[in-house]
Short mmCIF file of C-alpha atoms in Angstrom, two decimals:
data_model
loop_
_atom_site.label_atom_id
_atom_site.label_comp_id
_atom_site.label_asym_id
_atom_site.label_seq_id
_atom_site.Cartn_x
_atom_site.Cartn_y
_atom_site.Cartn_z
CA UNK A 101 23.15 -1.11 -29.20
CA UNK A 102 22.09 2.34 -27.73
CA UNK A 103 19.14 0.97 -26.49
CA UNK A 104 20.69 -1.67 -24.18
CA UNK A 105 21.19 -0.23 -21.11
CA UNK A 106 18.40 2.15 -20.95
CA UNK A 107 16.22 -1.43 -21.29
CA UNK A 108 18.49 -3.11 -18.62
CA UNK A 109 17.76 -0.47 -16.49
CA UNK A 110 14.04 -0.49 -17.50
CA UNK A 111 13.60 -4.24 -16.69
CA UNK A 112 15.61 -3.88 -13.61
CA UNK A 113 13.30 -0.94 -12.65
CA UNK A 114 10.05 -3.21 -12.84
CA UNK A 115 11.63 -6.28 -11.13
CA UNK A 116 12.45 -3.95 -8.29
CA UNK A 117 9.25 -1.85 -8.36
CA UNK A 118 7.31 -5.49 -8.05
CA UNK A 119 10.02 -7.18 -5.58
CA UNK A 120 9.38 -3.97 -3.28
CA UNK A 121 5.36 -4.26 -3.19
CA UNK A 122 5.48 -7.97 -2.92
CA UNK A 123 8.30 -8.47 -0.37
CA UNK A 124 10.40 -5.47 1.55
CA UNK A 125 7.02 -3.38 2.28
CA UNK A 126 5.63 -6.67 3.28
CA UNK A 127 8.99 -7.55 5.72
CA UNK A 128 7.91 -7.32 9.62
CA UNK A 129 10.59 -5.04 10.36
CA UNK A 130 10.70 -2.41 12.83
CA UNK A 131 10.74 0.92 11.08
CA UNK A 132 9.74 1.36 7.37
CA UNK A 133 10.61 -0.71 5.22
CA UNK A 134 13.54 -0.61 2.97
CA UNK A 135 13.28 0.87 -0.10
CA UNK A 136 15.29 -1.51 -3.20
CA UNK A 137 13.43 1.03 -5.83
CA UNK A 138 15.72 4.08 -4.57
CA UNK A 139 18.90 1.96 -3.88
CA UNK A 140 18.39 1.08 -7.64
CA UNK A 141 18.02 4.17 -8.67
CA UNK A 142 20.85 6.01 -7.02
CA UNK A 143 23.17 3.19 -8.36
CA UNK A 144 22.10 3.67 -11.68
CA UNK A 145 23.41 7.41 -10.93
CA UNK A 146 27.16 6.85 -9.53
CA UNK A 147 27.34 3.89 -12.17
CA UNK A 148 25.50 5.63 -15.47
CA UNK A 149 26.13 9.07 -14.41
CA UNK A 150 23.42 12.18 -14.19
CA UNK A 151 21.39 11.86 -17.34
CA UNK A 152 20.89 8.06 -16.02
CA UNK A 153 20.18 8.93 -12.59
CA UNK A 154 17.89 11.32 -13.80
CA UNK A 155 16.17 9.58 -16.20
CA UNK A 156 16.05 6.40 -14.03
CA UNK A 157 14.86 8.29 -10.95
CA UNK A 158 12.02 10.09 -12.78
CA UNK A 159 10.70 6.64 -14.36
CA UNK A 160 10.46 4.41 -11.19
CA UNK A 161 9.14 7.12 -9.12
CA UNK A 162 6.42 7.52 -11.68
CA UNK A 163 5.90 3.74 -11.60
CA UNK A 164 5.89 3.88 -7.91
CA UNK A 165 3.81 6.61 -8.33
CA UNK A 166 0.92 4.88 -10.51
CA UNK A 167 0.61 2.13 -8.33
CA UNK A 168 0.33 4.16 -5.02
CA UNK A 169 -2.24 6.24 -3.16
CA UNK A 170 -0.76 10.14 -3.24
CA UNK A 171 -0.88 12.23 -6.18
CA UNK A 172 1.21 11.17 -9.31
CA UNK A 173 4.63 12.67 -9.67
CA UNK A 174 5.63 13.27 -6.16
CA UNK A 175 7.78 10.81 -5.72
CA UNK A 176 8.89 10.68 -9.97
CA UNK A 177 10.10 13.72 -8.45
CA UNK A 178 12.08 13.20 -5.73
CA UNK A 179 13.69 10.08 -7.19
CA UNK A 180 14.62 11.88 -10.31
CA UNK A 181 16.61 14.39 -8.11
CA UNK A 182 18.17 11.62 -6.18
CA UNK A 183 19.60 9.77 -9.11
CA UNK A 184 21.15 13.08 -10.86
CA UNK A 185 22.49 14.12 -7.68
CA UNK A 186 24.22 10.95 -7.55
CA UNK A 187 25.64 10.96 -10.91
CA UNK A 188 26.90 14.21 -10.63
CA UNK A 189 29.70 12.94 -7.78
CA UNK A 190 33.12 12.63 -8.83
CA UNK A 191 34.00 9.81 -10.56
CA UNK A 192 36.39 8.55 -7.31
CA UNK A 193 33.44 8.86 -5.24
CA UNK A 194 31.21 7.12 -7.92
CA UNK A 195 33.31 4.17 -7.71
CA UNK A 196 33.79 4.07 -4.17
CA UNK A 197 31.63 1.26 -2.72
CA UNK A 198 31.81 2.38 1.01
CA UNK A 199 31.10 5.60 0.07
CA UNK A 200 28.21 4.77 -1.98
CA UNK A 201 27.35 3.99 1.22
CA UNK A 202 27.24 7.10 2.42
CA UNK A 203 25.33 8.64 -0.24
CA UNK A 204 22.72 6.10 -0.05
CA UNK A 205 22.33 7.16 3.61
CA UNK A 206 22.32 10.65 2.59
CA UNK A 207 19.95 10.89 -0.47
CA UNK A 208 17.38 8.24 1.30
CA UNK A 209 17.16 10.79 3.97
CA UNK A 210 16.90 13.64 1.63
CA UNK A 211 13.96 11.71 0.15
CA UNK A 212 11.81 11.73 2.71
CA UNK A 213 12.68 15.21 3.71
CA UNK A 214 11.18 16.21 0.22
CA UNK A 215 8.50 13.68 -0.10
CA UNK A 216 6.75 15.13 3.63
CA UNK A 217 7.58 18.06 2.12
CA UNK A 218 5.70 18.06 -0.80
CA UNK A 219 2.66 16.32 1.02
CA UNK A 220 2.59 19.05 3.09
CA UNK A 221 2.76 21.43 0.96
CA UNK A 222 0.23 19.82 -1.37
CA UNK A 223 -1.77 19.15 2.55
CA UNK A 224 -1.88 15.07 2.40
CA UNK A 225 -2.33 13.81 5.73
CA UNK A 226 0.95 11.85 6.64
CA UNK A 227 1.58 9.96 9.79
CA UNK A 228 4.61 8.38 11.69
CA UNK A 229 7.67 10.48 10.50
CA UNK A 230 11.23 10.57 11.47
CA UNK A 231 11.03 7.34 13.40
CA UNK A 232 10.71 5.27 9.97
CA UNK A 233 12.74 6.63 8.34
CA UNK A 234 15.53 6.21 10.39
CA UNK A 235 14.64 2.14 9.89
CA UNK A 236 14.67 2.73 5.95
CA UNK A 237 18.19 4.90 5.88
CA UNK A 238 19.51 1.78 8.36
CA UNK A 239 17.94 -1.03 5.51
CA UNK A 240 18.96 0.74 2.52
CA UNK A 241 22.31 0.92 3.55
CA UNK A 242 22.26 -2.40 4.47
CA UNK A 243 20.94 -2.99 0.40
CA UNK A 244 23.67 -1.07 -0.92
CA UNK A 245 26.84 -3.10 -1.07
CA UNK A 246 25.00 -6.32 -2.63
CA UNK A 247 22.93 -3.55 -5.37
CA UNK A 248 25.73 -0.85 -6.60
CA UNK A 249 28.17 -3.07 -7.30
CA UNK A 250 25.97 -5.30 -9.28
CA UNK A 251 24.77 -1.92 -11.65
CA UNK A 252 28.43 -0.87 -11.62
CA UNK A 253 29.16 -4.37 -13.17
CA UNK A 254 26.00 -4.73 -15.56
CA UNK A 255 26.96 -1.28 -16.80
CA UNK A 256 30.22 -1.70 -17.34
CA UNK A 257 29.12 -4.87 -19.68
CA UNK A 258 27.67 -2.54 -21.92
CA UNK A 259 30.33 0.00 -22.01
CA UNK A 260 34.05 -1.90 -21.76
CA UNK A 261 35.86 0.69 -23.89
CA UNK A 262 35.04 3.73 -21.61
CA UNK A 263 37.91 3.10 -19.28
CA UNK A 264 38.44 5.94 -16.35
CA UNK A 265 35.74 8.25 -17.12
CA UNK B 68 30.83 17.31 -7.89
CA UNK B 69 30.46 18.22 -10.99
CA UNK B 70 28.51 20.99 -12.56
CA UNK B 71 25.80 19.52 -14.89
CA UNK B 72 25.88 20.01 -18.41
CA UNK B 73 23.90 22.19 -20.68
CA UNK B 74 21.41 19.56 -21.67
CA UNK B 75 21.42 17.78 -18.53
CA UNK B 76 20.51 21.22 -16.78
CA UNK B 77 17.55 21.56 -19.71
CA UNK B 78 16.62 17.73 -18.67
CA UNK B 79 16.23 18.81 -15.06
CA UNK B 80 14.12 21.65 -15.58
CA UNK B 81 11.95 19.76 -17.50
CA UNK B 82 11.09 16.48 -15.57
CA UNK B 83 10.29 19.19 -12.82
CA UNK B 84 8.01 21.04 -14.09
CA UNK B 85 6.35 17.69 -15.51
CA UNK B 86 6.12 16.74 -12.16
CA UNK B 87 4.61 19.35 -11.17
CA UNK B 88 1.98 19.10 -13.52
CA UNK B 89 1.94 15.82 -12.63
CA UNK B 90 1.01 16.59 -9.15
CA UNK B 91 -1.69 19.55 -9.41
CA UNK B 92 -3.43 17.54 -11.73
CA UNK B 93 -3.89 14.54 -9.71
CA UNK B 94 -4.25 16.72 -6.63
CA UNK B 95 -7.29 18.44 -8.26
CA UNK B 96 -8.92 15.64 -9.02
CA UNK B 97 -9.37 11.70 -10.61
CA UNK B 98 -7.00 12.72 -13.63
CA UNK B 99 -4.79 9.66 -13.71
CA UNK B 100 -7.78 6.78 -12.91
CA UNK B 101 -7.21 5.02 -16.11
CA UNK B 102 -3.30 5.20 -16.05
CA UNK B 103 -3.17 3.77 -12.39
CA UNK B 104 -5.46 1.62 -13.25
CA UNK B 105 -3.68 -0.13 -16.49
CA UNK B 106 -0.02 0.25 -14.39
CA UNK B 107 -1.61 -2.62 -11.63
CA UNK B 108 -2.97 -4.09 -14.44
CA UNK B 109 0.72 -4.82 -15.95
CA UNK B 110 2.66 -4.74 -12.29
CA UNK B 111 -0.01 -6.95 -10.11
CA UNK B 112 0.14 -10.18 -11.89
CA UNK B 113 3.95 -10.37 -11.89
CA UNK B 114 3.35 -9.37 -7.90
CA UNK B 115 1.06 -11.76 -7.70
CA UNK B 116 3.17 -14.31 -9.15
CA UNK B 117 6.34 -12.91 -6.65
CA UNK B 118 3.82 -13.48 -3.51
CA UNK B 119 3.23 -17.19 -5.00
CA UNK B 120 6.89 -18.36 -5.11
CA UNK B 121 7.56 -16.26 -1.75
CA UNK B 122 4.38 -17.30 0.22
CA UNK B 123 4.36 -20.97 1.65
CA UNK B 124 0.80 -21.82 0.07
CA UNK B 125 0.79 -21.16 -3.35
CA UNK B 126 -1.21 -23.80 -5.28
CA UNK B 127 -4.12 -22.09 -5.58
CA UNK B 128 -3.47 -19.44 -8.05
CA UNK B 129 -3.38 -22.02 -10.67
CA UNK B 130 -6.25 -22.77 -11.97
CA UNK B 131 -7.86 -19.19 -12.49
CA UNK B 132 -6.59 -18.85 -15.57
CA UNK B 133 -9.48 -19.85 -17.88
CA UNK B 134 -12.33 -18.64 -16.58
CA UNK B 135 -12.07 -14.55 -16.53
CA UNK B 136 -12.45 -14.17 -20.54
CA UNK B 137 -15.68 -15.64 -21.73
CA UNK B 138 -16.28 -12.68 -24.31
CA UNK B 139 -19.53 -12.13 -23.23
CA UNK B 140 -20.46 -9.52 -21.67
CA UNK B 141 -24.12 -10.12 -20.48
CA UNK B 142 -24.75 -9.06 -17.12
CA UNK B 143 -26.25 -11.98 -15.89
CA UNK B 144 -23.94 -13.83 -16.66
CA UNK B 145 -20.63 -12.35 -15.18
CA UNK B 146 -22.36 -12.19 -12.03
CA UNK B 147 -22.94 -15.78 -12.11
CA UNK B 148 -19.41 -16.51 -13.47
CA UNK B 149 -18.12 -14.12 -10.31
CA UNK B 150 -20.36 -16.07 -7.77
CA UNK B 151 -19.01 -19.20 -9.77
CA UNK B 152 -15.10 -17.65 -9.21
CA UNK B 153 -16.47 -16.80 -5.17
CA UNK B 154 -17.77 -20.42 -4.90
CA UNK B 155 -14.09 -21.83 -6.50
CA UNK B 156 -11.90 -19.72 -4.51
CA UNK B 157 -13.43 -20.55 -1.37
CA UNK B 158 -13.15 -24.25 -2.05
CA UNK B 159 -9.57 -23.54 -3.30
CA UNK B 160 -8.68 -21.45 -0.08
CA UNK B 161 -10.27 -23.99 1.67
CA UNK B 162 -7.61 -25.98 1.30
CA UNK B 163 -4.51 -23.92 2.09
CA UNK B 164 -5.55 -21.25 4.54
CA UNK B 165 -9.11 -23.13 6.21
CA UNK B 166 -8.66 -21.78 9.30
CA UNK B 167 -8.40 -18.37 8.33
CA UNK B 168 -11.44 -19.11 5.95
CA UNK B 169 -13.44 -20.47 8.27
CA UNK B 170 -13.15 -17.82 10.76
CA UNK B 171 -13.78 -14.85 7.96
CA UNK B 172 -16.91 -17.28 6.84
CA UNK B 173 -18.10 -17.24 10.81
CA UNK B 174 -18.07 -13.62 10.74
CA UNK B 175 -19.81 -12.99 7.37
CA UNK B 176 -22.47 -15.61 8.63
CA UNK B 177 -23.00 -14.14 11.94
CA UNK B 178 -23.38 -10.72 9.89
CA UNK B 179 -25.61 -12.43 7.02
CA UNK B 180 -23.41 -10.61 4.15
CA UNK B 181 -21.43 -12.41 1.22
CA UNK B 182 -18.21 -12.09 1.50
CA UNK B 183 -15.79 -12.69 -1.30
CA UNK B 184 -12.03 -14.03 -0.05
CA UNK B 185 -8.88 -12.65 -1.21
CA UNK B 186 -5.15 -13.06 -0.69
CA UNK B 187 -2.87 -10.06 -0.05
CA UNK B 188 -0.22 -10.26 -2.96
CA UNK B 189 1.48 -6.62 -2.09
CA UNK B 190 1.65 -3.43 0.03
CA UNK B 191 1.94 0.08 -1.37
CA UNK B 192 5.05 0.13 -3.00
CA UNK B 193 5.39 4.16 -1.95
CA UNK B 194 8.30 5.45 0.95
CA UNK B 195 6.01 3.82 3.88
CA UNK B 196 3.89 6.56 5.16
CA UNK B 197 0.54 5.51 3.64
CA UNK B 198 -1.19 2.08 4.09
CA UNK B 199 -2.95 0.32 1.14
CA UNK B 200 -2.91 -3.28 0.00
CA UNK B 201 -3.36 -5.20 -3.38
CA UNK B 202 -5.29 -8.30 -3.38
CA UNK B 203 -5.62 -10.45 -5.95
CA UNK B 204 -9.41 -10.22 -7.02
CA UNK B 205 -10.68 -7.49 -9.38
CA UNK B 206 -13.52 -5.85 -11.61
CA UNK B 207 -14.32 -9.55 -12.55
CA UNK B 208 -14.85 -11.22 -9.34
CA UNK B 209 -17.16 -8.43 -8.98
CA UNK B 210 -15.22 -5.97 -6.39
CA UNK B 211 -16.17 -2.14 -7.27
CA UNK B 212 -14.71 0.91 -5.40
CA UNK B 213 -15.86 2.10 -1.88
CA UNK B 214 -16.65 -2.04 -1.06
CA UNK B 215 -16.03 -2.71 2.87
CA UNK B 216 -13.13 -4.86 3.21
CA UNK B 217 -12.86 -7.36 6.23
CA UNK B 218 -10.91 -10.11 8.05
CA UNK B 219 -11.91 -12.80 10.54
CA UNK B 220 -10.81 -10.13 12.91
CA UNK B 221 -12.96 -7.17 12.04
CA UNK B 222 -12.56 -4.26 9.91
CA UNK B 223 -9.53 -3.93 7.06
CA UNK B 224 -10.56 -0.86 5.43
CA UNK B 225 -12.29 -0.26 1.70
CA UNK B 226 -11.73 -0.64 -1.75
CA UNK B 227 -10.48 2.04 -3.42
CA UNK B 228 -9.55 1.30 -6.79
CA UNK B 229 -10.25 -1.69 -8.92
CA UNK B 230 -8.65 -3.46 -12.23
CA UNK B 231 -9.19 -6.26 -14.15
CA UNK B 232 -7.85 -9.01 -11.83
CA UNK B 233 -6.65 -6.65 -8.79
CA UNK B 234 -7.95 -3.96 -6.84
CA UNK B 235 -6.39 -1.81 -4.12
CA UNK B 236 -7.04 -1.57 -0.76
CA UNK B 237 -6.87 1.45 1.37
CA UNK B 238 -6.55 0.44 5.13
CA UNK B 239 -8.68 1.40 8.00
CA UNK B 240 -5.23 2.96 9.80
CA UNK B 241 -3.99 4.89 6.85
CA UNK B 242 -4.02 8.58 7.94
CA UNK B 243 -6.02 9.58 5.92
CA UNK B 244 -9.14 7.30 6.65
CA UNK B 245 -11.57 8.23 9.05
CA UNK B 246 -14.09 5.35 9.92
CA UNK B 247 -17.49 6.37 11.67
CA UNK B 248 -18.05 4.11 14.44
CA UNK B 249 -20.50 3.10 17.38
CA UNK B 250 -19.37 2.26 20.66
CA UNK B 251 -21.17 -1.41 21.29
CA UNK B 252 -24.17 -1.59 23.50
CA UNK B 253 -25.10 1.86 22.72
CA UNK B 254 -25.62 4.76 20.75
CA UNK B 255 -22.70 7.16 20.89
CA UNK B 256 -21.57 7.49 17.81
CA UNK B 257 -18.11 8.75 16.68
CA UNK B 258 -14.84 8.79 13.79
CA UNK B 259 -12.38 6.57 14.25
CA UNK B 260 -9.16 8.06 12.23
CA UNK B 261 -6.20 5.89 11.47
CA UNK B 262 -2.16 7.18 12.77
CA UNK B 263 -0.19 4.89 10.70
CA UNK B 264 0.49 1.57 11.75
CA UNK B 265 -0.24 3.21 15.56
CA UNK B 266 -3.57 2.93 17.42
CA UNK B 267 -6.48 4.65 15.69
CA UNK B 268 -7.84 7.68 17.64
CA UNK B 269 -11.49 8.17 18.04
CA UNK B 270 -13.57 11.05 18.87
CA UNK B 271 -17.73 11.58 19.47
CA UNK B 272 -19.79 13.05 17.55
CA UNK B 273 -21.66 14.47 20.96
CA UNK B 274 -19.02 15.70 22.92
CA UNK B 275 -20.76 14.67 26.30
CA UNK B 276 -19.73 11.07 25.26
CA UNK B 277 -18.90 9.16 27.94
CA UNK B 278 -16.28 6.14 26.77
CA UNK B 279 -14.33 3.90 28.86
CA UNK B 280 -11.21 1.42 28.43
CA UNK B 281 -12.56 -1.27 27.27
CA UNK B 282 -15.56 -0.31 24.91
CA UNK B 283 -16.02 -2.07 21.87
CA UNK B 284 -16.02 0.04 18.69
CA UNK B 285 -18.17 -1.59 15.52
CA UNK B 286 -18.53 0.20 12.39
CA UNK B 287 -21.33 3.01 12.58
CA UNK B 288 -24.77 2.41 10.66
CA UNK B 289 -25.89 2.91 7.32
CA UNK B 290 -25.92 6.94 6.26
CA UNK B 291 -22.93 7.26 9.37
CA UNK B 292 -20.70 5.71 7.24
CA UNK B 293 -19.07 4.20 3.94
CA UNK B 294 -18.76 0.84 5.34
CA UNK B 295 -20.81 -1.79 6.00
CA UNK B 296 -22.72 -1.49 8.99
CA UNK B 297 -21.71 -3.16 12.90
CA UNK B 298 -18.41 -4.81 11.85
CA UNK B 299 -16.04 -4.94 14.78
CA UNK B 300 -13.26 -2.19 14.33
CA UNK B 301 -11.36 -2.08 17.89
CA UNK B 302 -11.36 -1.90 21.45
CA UNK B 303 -10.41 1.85 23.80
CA UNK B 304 -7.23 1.12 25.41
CA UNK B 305 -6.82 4.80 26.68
CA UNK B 306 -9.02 7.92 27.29
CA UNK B 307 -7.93 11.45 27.58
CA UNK B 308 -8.56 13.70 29.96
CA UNK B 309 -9.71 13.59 33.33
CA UNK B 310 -11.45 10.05 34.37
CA UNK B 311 -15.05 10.52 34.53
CA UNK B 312 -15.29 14.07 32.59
CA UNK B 313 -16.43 13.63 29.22
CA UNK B 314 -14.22 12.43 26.73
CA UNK B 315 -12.71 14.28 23.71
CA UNK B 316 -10.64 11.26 22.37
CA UNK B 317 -9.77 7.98 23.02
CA UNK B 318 -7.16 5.69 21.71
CA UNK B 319 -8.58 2.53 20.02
CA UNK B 320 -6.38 -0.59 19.53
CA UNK B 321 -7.83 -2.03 16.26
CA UNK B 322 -8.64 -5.87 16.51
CA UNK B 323 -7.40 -6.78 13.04
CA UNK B 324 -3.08 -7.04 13.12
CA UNK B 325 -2.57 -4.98 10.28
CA UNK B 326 0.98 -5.49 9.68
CA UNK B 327 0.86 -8.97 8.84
CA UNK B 328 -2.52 -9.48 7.05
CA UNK B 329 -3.00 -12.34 4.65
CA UNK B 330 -6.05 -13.42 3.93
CA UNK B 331 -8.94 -10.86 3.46
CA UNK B 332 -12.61 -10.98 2.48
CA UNK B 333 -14.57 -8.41 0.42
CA UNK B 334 -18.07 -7.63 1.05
CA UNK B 335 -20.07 -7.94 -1.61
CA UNK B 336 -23.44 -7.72 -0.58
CA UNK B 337 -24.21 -6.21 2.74
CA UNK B 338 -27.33 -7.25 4.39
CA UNK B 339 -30.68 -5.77 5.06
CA UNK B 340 -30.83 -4.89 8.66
CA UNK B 341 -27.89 -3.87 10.70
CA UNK B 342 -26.12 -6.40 12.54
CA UNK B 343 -26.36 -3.93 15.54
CA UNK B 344 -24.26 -5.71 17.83
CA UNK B 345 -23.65 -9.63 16.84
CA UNK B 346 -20.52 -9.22 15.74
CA UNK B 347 -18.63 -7.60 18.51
CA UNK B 348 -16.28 -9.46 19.78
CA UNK B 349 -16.55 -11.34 23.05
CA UNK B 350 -16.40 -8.62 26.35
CA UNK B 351 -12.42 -7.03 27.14
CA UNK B 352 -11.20 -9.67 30.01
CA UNK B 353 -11.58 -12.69 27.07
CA UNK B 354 -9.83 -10.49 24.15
CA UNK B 355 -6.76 -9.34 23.74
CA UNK B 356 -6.57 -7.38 20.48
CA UNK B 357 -3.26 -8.17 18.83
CA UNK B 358 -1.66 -5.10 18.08
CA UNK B 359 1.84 -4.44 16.31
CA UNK B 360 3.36 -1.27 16.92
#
């Protein structure tokens, strides 16, 4: 049964890769738009831990990658640092959903920071900064309490004998 | 926090140096076509599907299905199957979205070019600081890279990549496109580069331009530019410097509302002579370009 989770979190991966194209990007919202395909992966972090995160983070951001316009592996880059940084929080603060929260806020920012970052480095033109993101850190939070607690639960489906750690 | 283990550490190091081979070799060139281009292959028709269920009209997707494997692969007659698919769509479309049709069908008539209609079923799925669409017609409705891409508004930008059923879209304000333009009525010729879901900023080619609020922008002529020739791209709402002194830039509010497009039409053969300026829209006092900041 090793490979149920990692196809759990495969599957939820896609849906959210395809939900985010088709709908959020697509929302008229002021800002940018929110982003589900991070919020997934940095609950797949606090819930599956850093090898999770990291492996999570690296495949979405790949996908997300594949199906954009910049250069492949930016952003299979900066997701896969999101989710390990994520699992590598103390299990109290793992659990914790408001301050999941809080590290949602945090890493989405961090995100962007890298991602303009990299574009610059790599001289991609990129337009409308810190005004955006402010409206994506503000959605994704808003995303987090209905998405970590649902991973937290799915996970803990596949692993009910790991109590406490 | 915790420290991260051995392997996890060995992990890391890996998937970043991956990614940044990832990165220089799609920076230095086309390395990934086929791998981008089988991922919307897998990804669009589920997207597709999503925009279906979440889209009021939806009945027209259905019957599609058949028709894009005969086997063959004569030339002939795929182009006849796609002006078959062109023909079907429209009649489809016709249904759900005729307004929208019928406008898009003015402007490709006024302009004497065939124009193949399309339904947005995604944007780029990326952080939101670069502005492509997917529609849902591909290789085998005849769409091929670098095709001008328009609604009943003007233009929407070009095709950049194409698979089998889907092809993506990169929009006329993504920062990264730069559009060559004519100001309507005469000769002055210019670049119109996109800002982001902002106003697109235009600047002459002959700095003694003179432009004023108001002036129409159309899409340069053949050899100025990768699009189609005199398509209506937007109108100056604001020019720099002092009034009267030549301009160096002006900012253009496109006519096409970019953040909530729907229905889209692909040009698929442009005509013969340039449309000069037939298509530009009716003078400032009558328009008002819609605009979303």
């Amino acid at each position: 049964m090793r490979a149920g989770p990692g196809a759990a979190a495969a599957l939820a991966i896609l849906v959210a890769v395809v939900l985010q194209a088709a709908v959020l990007s697509r929302l008229p919202l002021p800002g940018g738009p929110p982003n589900l395909v991070l919020v997934l992966v940095i609950a797949i972090g606090l819930a599956g831990g850093g090898s999770a995160g990291l492996a999570a983070g690296f495949g979405a951001g790949l996908l997300t990658d594949l199906l954009s316009d910049h250069p492949v592996g930016v952003l299979a880059l900066c997701f896969a640092l999101a989710g390990l940084l994520a699992g590598l929080l103390d299990a109290d603060v793992r659990r914790s959903v408001l301050l999941s929260v809080v590290v949602v806020a945090v890493l989405t920012g961090a995100v962007y920071l890298t991602y303009l970052g990299v574009m610059g480095l790599l001289g991609q033109p990129v337009a409308d900064g810190a005004a955006g993101v402010l409206g994506t850190i503000a959605y994704d939070v808003v995303l987090t309490p209905f998405v970590v607690p649902l991973v937290m639960a799915v996970t803990r489906q596949f692993a009910p004998a790991r109590r406490g750690l | 926090m915790m420290a991260p283990s051995r392997g996890q550490r060995r992990a890391v190091v890996l998937l970043l140096l991956l990614s940044v081979v990832l990165i220089t070799l799609d920076h230095r060139g086309e390395a990934f076509r086929g791998v981008r281009s089988a991922a919307h292959t897998v990804v669009d028709p589920a997207q597709a599907g999503v925009t279906t269920l979440v889209a009021p009209v939806g009945r027209f997707f259905g019957g599609f299905g058949d028709l894009g494997d005969s086997g063959q692969k004569i030339d002939a007659l795929q182009k006849e199957n796609a002006e078959l698919r062109r023909q079907l769509r429209e009649s489809e479309l016709s249904s759900t979205r005729s307004e929208e049709l019928q406008k898009l069908e003015l402007l490709s008539g006024q302009g004497g070019f065939t124009v193949l209609p399309a339904v947005v079923t995604g944007l780029g799925p990326s952080i939101g600081f670069e502005w492509t669409i997917t529609v849902d017609a591909g290789r085998r409705d005849g769409l091929r890279p670098d095709q001008t891409v328009i609604d009943s508004d003007g233009l929407v930008g070009r095709v950049k990549q194409v698979s089998e059923s889907s092809a993506v879209v990169v929009l006329a304000v993504d920062p990264g496109s730069a559009v060559g333009v004519r100001v309507a009525g005469r000769n002055a010729l210019g670049v119109a580069a996109g800002n982001g879901l902002g106003p697109l900023t235009y600047t002459p080619l002959d700095p003694t331009t003179r432009v004023q609020v108001g002036d129409r922008l159309l899409t340069g002529p053949y050899g100025g530019s990768t699009y189609v020739a005199g398509l209506p791209v937007g109108e100056v709402t604001k020019v720099s410097g002092d009034p009267g002194a030549p301009a160096r830039e002006a900012t253009v509010a496109p006519y096409v509302s970019f953040a909530s497009l729907d229905l889209v039409g692909i040009v698929l053969a442009a005509p013969r002579a340039d449309p000069r300026d037939r298509l530009a829209p009716s003078p400032p006092a009558a328009t008002t370009p819609e605009h979303t900041p």
